[in-house]
Amino acid sequence: AQTVTQSQPEMSVQEAETVTLSCTYDTSENNYYLFWYKQPPSRQMILVIRQEAYKQQNATENRFSVNFQKAAKSFSLKISDSQLGDTAMYFCAFGGAQKLVFGQGTRLTINP
Amino acid sequence: DAGVTQSPTHLIKTRGQQVTLRCSPKSGHDTVSWYQQALGQGPQFIFQYYEEEERQRGNFPDRFSGHQFPNYSSELNVNALLLGDSALYLCASGWRGPGGTKNIQYFGAGTRLSVL
């Protein structure tokens, strides 16, 4: 069974700083996808970034980038130049088209 | 282009009752998945529907059932409600047919179910 672990329940940084959220996972599969989703107080789960396991190049989306270490089964999210609107719960997820397995989440607060 | 829509937004039921939640997928999507998110937890996969059939199921009892209609919309039914069924129920849609990006799921804003 796949498991996803987020070891940081809460994090807090100042606006414009860089923050890194950690995620580790466990699977016996070789081909899979990894995701970071953001859930603001509005409850809508929003896709932040996606990484395909067979691609060695780390995914980037504007201020968001990942550090994907397949051998270590690690998938961290870096947010550069953080903004107040980045305040939300962040979930790491494993899977793809059929089933997503989520971590417990990290509550990120960006302070002015 | 409408995203994933869920109804109702909030629902209050009592123990033992039955509830039906509804989901309309994003335009062009053909799969619907349902997740249960307890307070302070990550979402847990309930099941996925594709071509009007349940294709994969998580570790949930038979009290949880669903349906997918020809227009790809879906319902989640929960019978004999328990206090522990109180949660946010999220619907996600995706695309399994030929072409398109098959490995992304887009979520609705959820239905908050409270069981008293």
mmCIF file of C-alpha atoms in Angstrom:
data_model
loop_
_atom_site.group_PDB
_atom_site.id
_atom_site.type_symbol
_atom_site.label_atom_id
_atom_site.label_comp_id
_atom_site.label_asym_id
_atom_site.label_seq_id
_atom_site.Cartn_x
_atom_site.Cartn_y
_atom_site.Cartn_z
ATOM 1 C CA ALA A 1 0.000 0.000 0.000
ATOM 2 C CA GLN A 2 1.140 3.514 -0.715
ATOM 3 C CA THR A 3 1.647 5.938 2.136
ATOM 4 C CA VAL A 4 2.438 9.656 2.155
ATOM 5 C CA THR A 5 3.980 11.428 5.137
ATOM 6 C CA GLN A 6 4.185 15.150 5.766
ATOM 7 C CA SER A 7 6.274 15.714 8.885
ATOM 8 C CA GLN A 8 5.560 19.433 9.343
ATOM 9 C CA PRO A 9 2.040 20.011 10.710
ATOM 10 C CA GLU A 10 2.467 23.794 10.676
ATOM 11 C CA MET A 11 4.859 26.353 9.224
ATOM 12 C CA SER A 12 4.956 30.128 9.328
ATOM 13 C CA VAL A 13 7.101 32.578 7.353
ATOM 14 C CA GLN A 14 7.205 36.262 6.518
ATOM 15 C CA GLU A 15 5.929 37.570 3.221
ATOM 16 C CA ALA A 16 8.542 37.454 0.413
ATOM 17 C CA GLU A 17 10.551 34.705 2.143
ATOM 18 C CA THR A 18 11.200 31.270 0.677
ATOM 19 C CA VAL A 19 9.680 28.225 2.375
ATOM 20 C CA THR A 20 10.106 24.493 1.786
ATOM 21 C CA LEU A 21 7.468 21.897 2.666
ATOM 22 C CA SER A 22 8.585 18.288 3.098
ATOM 23 C CA CYS A 23 6.938 15.091 1.891
ATOM 24 C CA THR A 24 8.041 11.472 1.822
ATOM 25 C CA TYR A 25 6.175 8.538 0.356
ATOM 26 C CA ASP A 26 6.375 4.794 0.150
ATOM 27 C CA THR A 27 5.499 2.685 -2.869
ATOM 28 C CA SER A 28 6.671 -0.387 -4.740
ATOM 29 C CA GLU A 29 5.558 1.037 -8.079
ATOM 30 C CA ASN A 30 8.025 2.412 -10.590
ATOM 31 C CA ASN A 31 5.772 4.659 -12.664
ATOM 32 C CA TYR A 32 3.618 7.117 -10.760
ATOM 33 C CA TYR A 33 2.807 10.773 -10.286
ATOM 34 C CA LEU A 34 3.248 13.096 -7.339
ATOM 35 C CA PHE A 35 1.240 16.218 -6.630
ATOM 36 C CA TRP A 36 1.046 19.184 -4.325
ATOM 37 C CA TYR A 37 -2.439 20.515 -3.706
ATOM 38 C CA LYS A 38 -3.366 23.709 -1.870
ATOM 39 C CA GLN A 39 -6.556 23.965 0.199
ATOM 40 C CA PRO A 40 -7.412 27.507 1.325
ATOM 41 C CA PRO A 41 -10.229 28.198 3.817
ATOM 42 C CA SER A 42 -12.654 28.141 0.878
ATOM 43 C CA ARG A 43 -12.092 24.320 0.960
ATOM 44 C CA GLN A 44 -11.427 24.031 -2.783
ATOM 45 C CA MET A 45 -8.466 21.715 -3.406
ATOM 46 C CA ILE A 46 -6.282 23.447 -5.996
ATOM 47 C CA LEU A 47 -3.497 21.713 -7.915
ATOM 48 C CA VAL A 48 -0.206 23.542 -7.379
ATOM 49 C CA ILE A 49 2.290 21.342 -9.201
ATOM 50 C CA ARG A 50 2.688 17.843 -10.625
ATOM 51 C CA GLN A 51 5.746 15.609 -11.067
ATOM 52 C CA GLU A 52 5.966 12.503 -13.234
ATOM 53 C CA ALA A 53 8.206 9.904 -11.588
ATOM 54 C CA TYR A 54 9.911 8.870 -14.818
ATOM 55 C CA LYS A 55 11.096 12.447 -15.418
ATOM 56 C CA GLN A 56 14.335 13.349 -13.659
ATOM 57 C CA GLN A 57 13.863 17.074 -14.187
ATOM 58 C CA ASN A 58 12.162 18.788 -11.280
ATOM 59 C CA ALA A 59 8.833 20.456 -12.099
ATOM 60 C CA THR A 60 8.419 24.226 -11.764
ATOM 61 C CA GLU A 61 5.343 26.458 -11.936
ATOM 62 C CA ASN A 62 6.185 30.138 -11.546
ATOM 63 C CA ARG A 63 7.115 30.630 -7.847
ATOM 64 C CA PHE A 64 6.555 26.942 -7.048
ATOM 65 C CA SER A 65 9.158 24.233 -7.611
ATOM 66 C CA VAL A 66 9.787 20.726 -6.343
ATOM 67 C CA ASN A 67 12.840 18.750 -5.308
ATOM 68 C CA PHE A 68 12.081 15.174 -6.380
ATOM 69 C CA GLN A 69 14.467 12.522 -5.061
ATOM 70 C CA LYS A 70 13.126 9.210 -6.389
ATOM 71 C CA ALA A 71 15.622 6.947 -4.641
ATOM 72 C CA ALA A 72 14.945 8.626 -1.318
ATOM 73 C CA LYS A 73 11.187 8.777 -2.047
ATOM 74 C CA SER A 74 11.179 12.445 -1.186
ATOM 75 C CA PHE A 75 9.109 15.184 -2.822
ATOM 76 C CA SER A 76 9.462 18.649 -1.292
ATOM 77 C CA LEU A 77 7.759 21.860 -2.399
ATOM 78 C CA LYS A 78 9.595 25.183 -2.473
ATOM 79 C CA ILE A 79 7.634 28.425 -2.558
ATOM 80 C CA SER A 80 9.724 31.437 -3.514
ATOM 81 C CA ASP A 81 8.785 35.066 -2.826
ATOM 82 C CA SER A 82 5.859 33.912 -0.667
ATOM 83 C CA GLN A 83 2.650 35.939 -0.796
ATOM 84 C CA LEU A 84 -0.219 36.394 1.651
ATOM 85 C CA GLY A 85 -2.435 34.445 -0.751
ATOM 86 C CA ASP A 86 -0.226 31.388 -0.300
ATOM 87 C CA THR A 87 -1.682 30.922 3.201
ATOM 88 C CA ALA A 88 -3.456 27.544 3.100
ATOM 89 C CA MET A 89 -3.227 23.842 3.914
ATOM 90 C CA TYR A 90 -0.826 22.092 1.559
ATOM 91 C CA PHE A 91 -1.247 18.403 0.788
ATOM 92 C CA CYS A 92 1.240 16.118 -0.866
ATOM 93 C CA ALA A 93 -0.415 13.335 -2.871
ATOM 94 C CA PHE A 94 0.658 10.184 -4.684
ATOM 95 C CA GLY A 95 -1.145 8.547 -7.552
ATOM 96 C CA GLY A 96 -2.756 9.644 -10.725
ATOM 97 C CA ALA A 97 -5.893 9.164 -12.745
ATOM 98 C CA GLN A 98 -7.568 6.641 -10.502
ATOM 99 C CA LYS A 99 -6.737 7.046 -6.846
ATOM 100 C CA LEU A 100 -4.882 9.735 -4.938
ATOM 101 C CA VAL A 101 -3.263 9.010 -1.583
ATOM 102 C CA PHE A 102 -2.830 12.158 0.490
ATOM 103 C CA GLY A 103 -0.585 13.106 3.364
ATOM 104 C CA GLN A 104 -1.890 14.707 6.539
ATOM 105 C CA GLY A 105 -1.145 18.210 5.316
ATOM 106 C CA THR A 106 0.981 21.182 6.352
ATOM 107 C CA ARG A 107 -0.729 24.370 7.480
ATOM 108 C CA LEU A 108 1.287 27.244 5.980
ATOM 109 C CA THR A 109 0.806 30.800 7.220
ATOM 110 C CA ILE A 110 2.374 33.754 5.427
ATOM 111 C CA ASN A 111 2.693 36.757 7.746
ATOM 112 C CA PRO A 112 2.750 40.380 6.517
ATOM 113 C CA ASP B 1 -15.857 26.558 -18.628
ATOM 114 C CA ALA B 2 -17.414 25.400 -15.382
ATOM 115 C CA GLY B 3 -15.199 23.499 -13.006
ATOM 116 C CA VAL B 4 -16.270 20.673 -10.738
ATOM 117 C CA THR B 5 -19.507 21.564 -8.965
ATOM 118 C CA GLN B 6 -20.941 19.910 -5.879
ATOM 119 C CA SER B 7 -24.271 20.230 -4.135
ATOM 120 C CA PRO B 8 -25.353 20.936 -1.527
ATOM 121 C CA THR B 9 -22.594 22.938 0.175
ATOM 122 C CA HIS B 10 -23.748 22.032 3.670
ATOM 123 C CA LEU B 11 -25.985 19.298 5.030
ATOM 124 C CA ILE B 12 -27.131 18.336 8.519
ATOM 125 C CA LYS B 13 -28.516 14.849 9.190
ATOM 126 C CA THR B 14 -29.211 12.683 12.201
ATOM 127 C CA ARG B 15 -27.838 9.242 12.961
ATOM 128 C CA GLY B 16 -29.451 6.458 10.971
ATOM 129 C CA GLN B 17 -30.603 8.686 8.127
ATOM 130 C CA GLN B 18 -29.530 8.419 4.520
ATOM 131 C CA VAL B 19 -27.877 11.164 2.453
ATOM 132 C CA THR B 20 -27.196 11.810 -1.239
ATOM 133 C CA LEU B 21 -24.472 14.143 -2.431
ATOM 134 C CA ARG B 22 -24.142 15.286 -6.028
ATOM 135 C CA CYS B 23 -21.247 16.155 -8.316
ATOM 136 C CA SER B 24 -20.935 17.488 -11.849
ATOM 137 C CA PRO B 25 -17.493 16.970 -13.391
ATOM 138 C CA LYS B 26 -15.450 19.543 -15.225
ATOM 139 C CA SER B 27 -16.434 19.864 -18.876
ATOM 140 C CA GLY B 28 -14.748 17.180 -20.970
ATOM 141 C CA HIS B 29 -13.995 14.894 -18.029
ATOM 142 C CA ASP B 30 -15.345 11.341 -17.828
ATOM 143 C CA THR B 31 -14.314 10.070 -14.394
ATOM 144 C CA VAL B 32 -15.575 11.059 -10.974
ATOM 145 C CA SER B 33 -13.854 10.176 -7.709
ATOM 146 C CA TRP B 34 -15.137 10.753 -4.201
ATOM 147 C CA TYR B 35 -13.038 11.502 -1.126
ATOM 148 C CA GLN B 36 -13.861 11.906 2.560
ATOM 149 C CA GLN B 37 -11.904 14.530 4.478
ATOM 150 C CA ALA B 38 -12.296 14.450 8.251
ATOM 151 C CA LEU B 39 -11.444 17.617 10.165
ATOM 152 C CA GLY B 40 -7.686 18.175 10.275
ATOM 153 C CA GLN B 41 -6.944 15.178 8.043
ATOM 154 C CA GLY B 42 -6.010 14.588 4.449
ATOM 155 C CA PRO B 43 -8.702 13.329 2.057
ATOM 156 C CA GLN B 44 -9.356 9.559 1.955
ATOM 157 C CA PHE B 45 -10.335 7.879 -1.320
ATOM 158 C CA ILE B 46 -13.834 6.363 -1.294
ATOM 159 C CA PHE B 47 -14.300 5.185 -4.897
ATOM 160 C CA GLN B 48 -14.071 6.167 -8.552
ATOM 161 C CA TYR B 49 -16.656 5.908 -11.306
ATOM 162 C CA TYR B 50 -15.921 5.578 -14.999
ATOM 163 C CA GLU B 51 -18.299 4.554 -17.774
ATOM 164 C CA GLU B 52 -21.075 4.353 -15.160
ATOM 165 C CA GLU B 53 -19.289 1.635 -13.179
ATOM 166 C CA GLU B 54 -17.375 1.646 -9.907
ATOM 167 C CA ARG B 55 -13.782 1.017 -10.969
ATOM 168 C CA GLN B 56 -11.807 1.232 -7.757
ATOM 169 C CA ARG B 57 -12.783 1.404 -4.106
ATOM 170 C CA GLY B 58 -11.030 2.497 -0.958
ATOM 171 C CA ASN B 59 -11.455 1.069 2.521
ATOM 172 C CA PHE B 60 -15.057 2.164 3.088
ATOM 173 C CA PRO B 61 -18.042 -0.007 4.085
ATOM 174 C CA ASP B 62 -20.920 -0.891 1.799
ATOM 175 C CA ARG B 63 -22.987 1.874 3.412
ATOM 176 C CA PHE B 64 -21.147 4.092 0.952
ATOM 177 C CA SER B 65 -22.420 3.634 -2.583
ATOM 178 C CA GLY B 66 -22.508 5.692 -5.715
ATOM 179 C CA HIS B 67 -23.744 6.116 -9.205
ATOM 180 C CA GLN B 68 -22.558 7.747 -12.407
ATOM 181 C CA PHE B 69 -25.036 8.975 -15.003
ATOM 182 C CA PRO B 70 -24.650 9.032 -18.814
ATOM 183 C CA ASN B 71 -23.763 12.740 -18.644
ATOM 184 C CA TYR B 72 -20.831 11.777 -16.324
ATOM 185 C CA SER B 73 -22.332 13.419 -13.237
ATOM 186 C CA SER B 74 -22.290 11.352 -10.073
ATOM 187 C CA GLU B 75 -24.002 10.786 -6.750
ATOM 188 C CA LEU B 76 -22.591 9.560 -3.463
ATOM 189 C CA ASN B 77 -25.068 7.829 -1.157
ATOM 190 C CA VAL B 78 -24.422 7.062 2.479
ATOM 191 C CA ASN B 79 -26.899 4.883 4.388
ATOM 192 C CA ALA B 80 -27.378 4.430 8.137
ATOM 193 C CA LEU B 81 -25.358 7.530 8.975
ATOM 194 C CA LEU B 82 -22.973 7.406 11.927
ATOM 195 C CA LEU B 83 -21.525 10.308 13.882
ATOM 196 C CA GLY B 84 -18.148 9.410 12.398
ATOM 197 C CA ASP B 85 -19.440 10.113 8.890
ATOM 198 C CA SER B 86 -19.316 13.844 9.666
ATOM 199 C CA ALA B 87 -16.740 15.217 7.231
ATOM 200 C CA LEU B 88 -16.116 17.230 4.097
ATOM 201 C CA TYR B 89 -16.919 15.128 1.031
ATOM 202 C CA LEU B 90 -14.882 16.069 -2.008
ATOM 203 C CA CYS B 91 -15.583 15.153 -5.592
ATOM 204 C CA ALA B 92 -12.803 15.120 -8.178
ATOM 205 C CA SER B 93 -13.020 14.664 -11.925
ATOM 206 C CA GLY B 94 -10.498 13.514 -14.485
ATOM 207 C CA TRP B 95 -10.095 12.066 -17.947
ATOM 208 C CA ARG B 96 -9.401 8.402 -18.760
ATOM 209 C CA GLY B 97 -10.361 8.428 -22.421
ATOM 210 C CA PRO B 98 -7.921 8.756 -25.321
ATOM 211 C CA GLY B 99 -5.942 11.964 -25.451
ATOM 212 C CA GLY B 100 -5.884 14.683 -22.860
ATOM 213 C CA THR B 101 -3.992 14.787 -19.604
ATOM 214 C CA LYS B 102 -5.004 11.615 -17.830
ATOM 215 C CA ASN B 103 -3.252 11.926 -14.544
ATOM 216 C CA ILE B 104 -4.683 15.065 -12.998
ATOM 217 C CA GLN B 105 -7.776 15.258 -10.842
ATOM 218 C CA TYR B 106 -9.646 18.530 -10.357
ATOM 219 C CA PHE B 107 -11.634 19.021 -7.184
ATOM 220 C CA GLY B 108 -14.901 20.675 -6.268
ATOM 221 C CA ALA B 109 -15.387 22.785 -3.148
ATOM 222 C CA GLY B 110 -16.973 19.907 -1.275
ATOM 223 C CA THR B 111 -20.099 19.189 0.740
ATOM 224 C CA ARG B 112 -19.836 19.604 4.498
ATOM 225 C CA LEU B 113 -21.887 16.843 6.142
ATOM 226 C CA SER B 114 -22.717 17.051 9.835
ATOM 227 C CA VAL B 115 -24.306 14.030 11.511
ATOM 228 C CA LEU B 116 -25.975 14.768 14.856
#
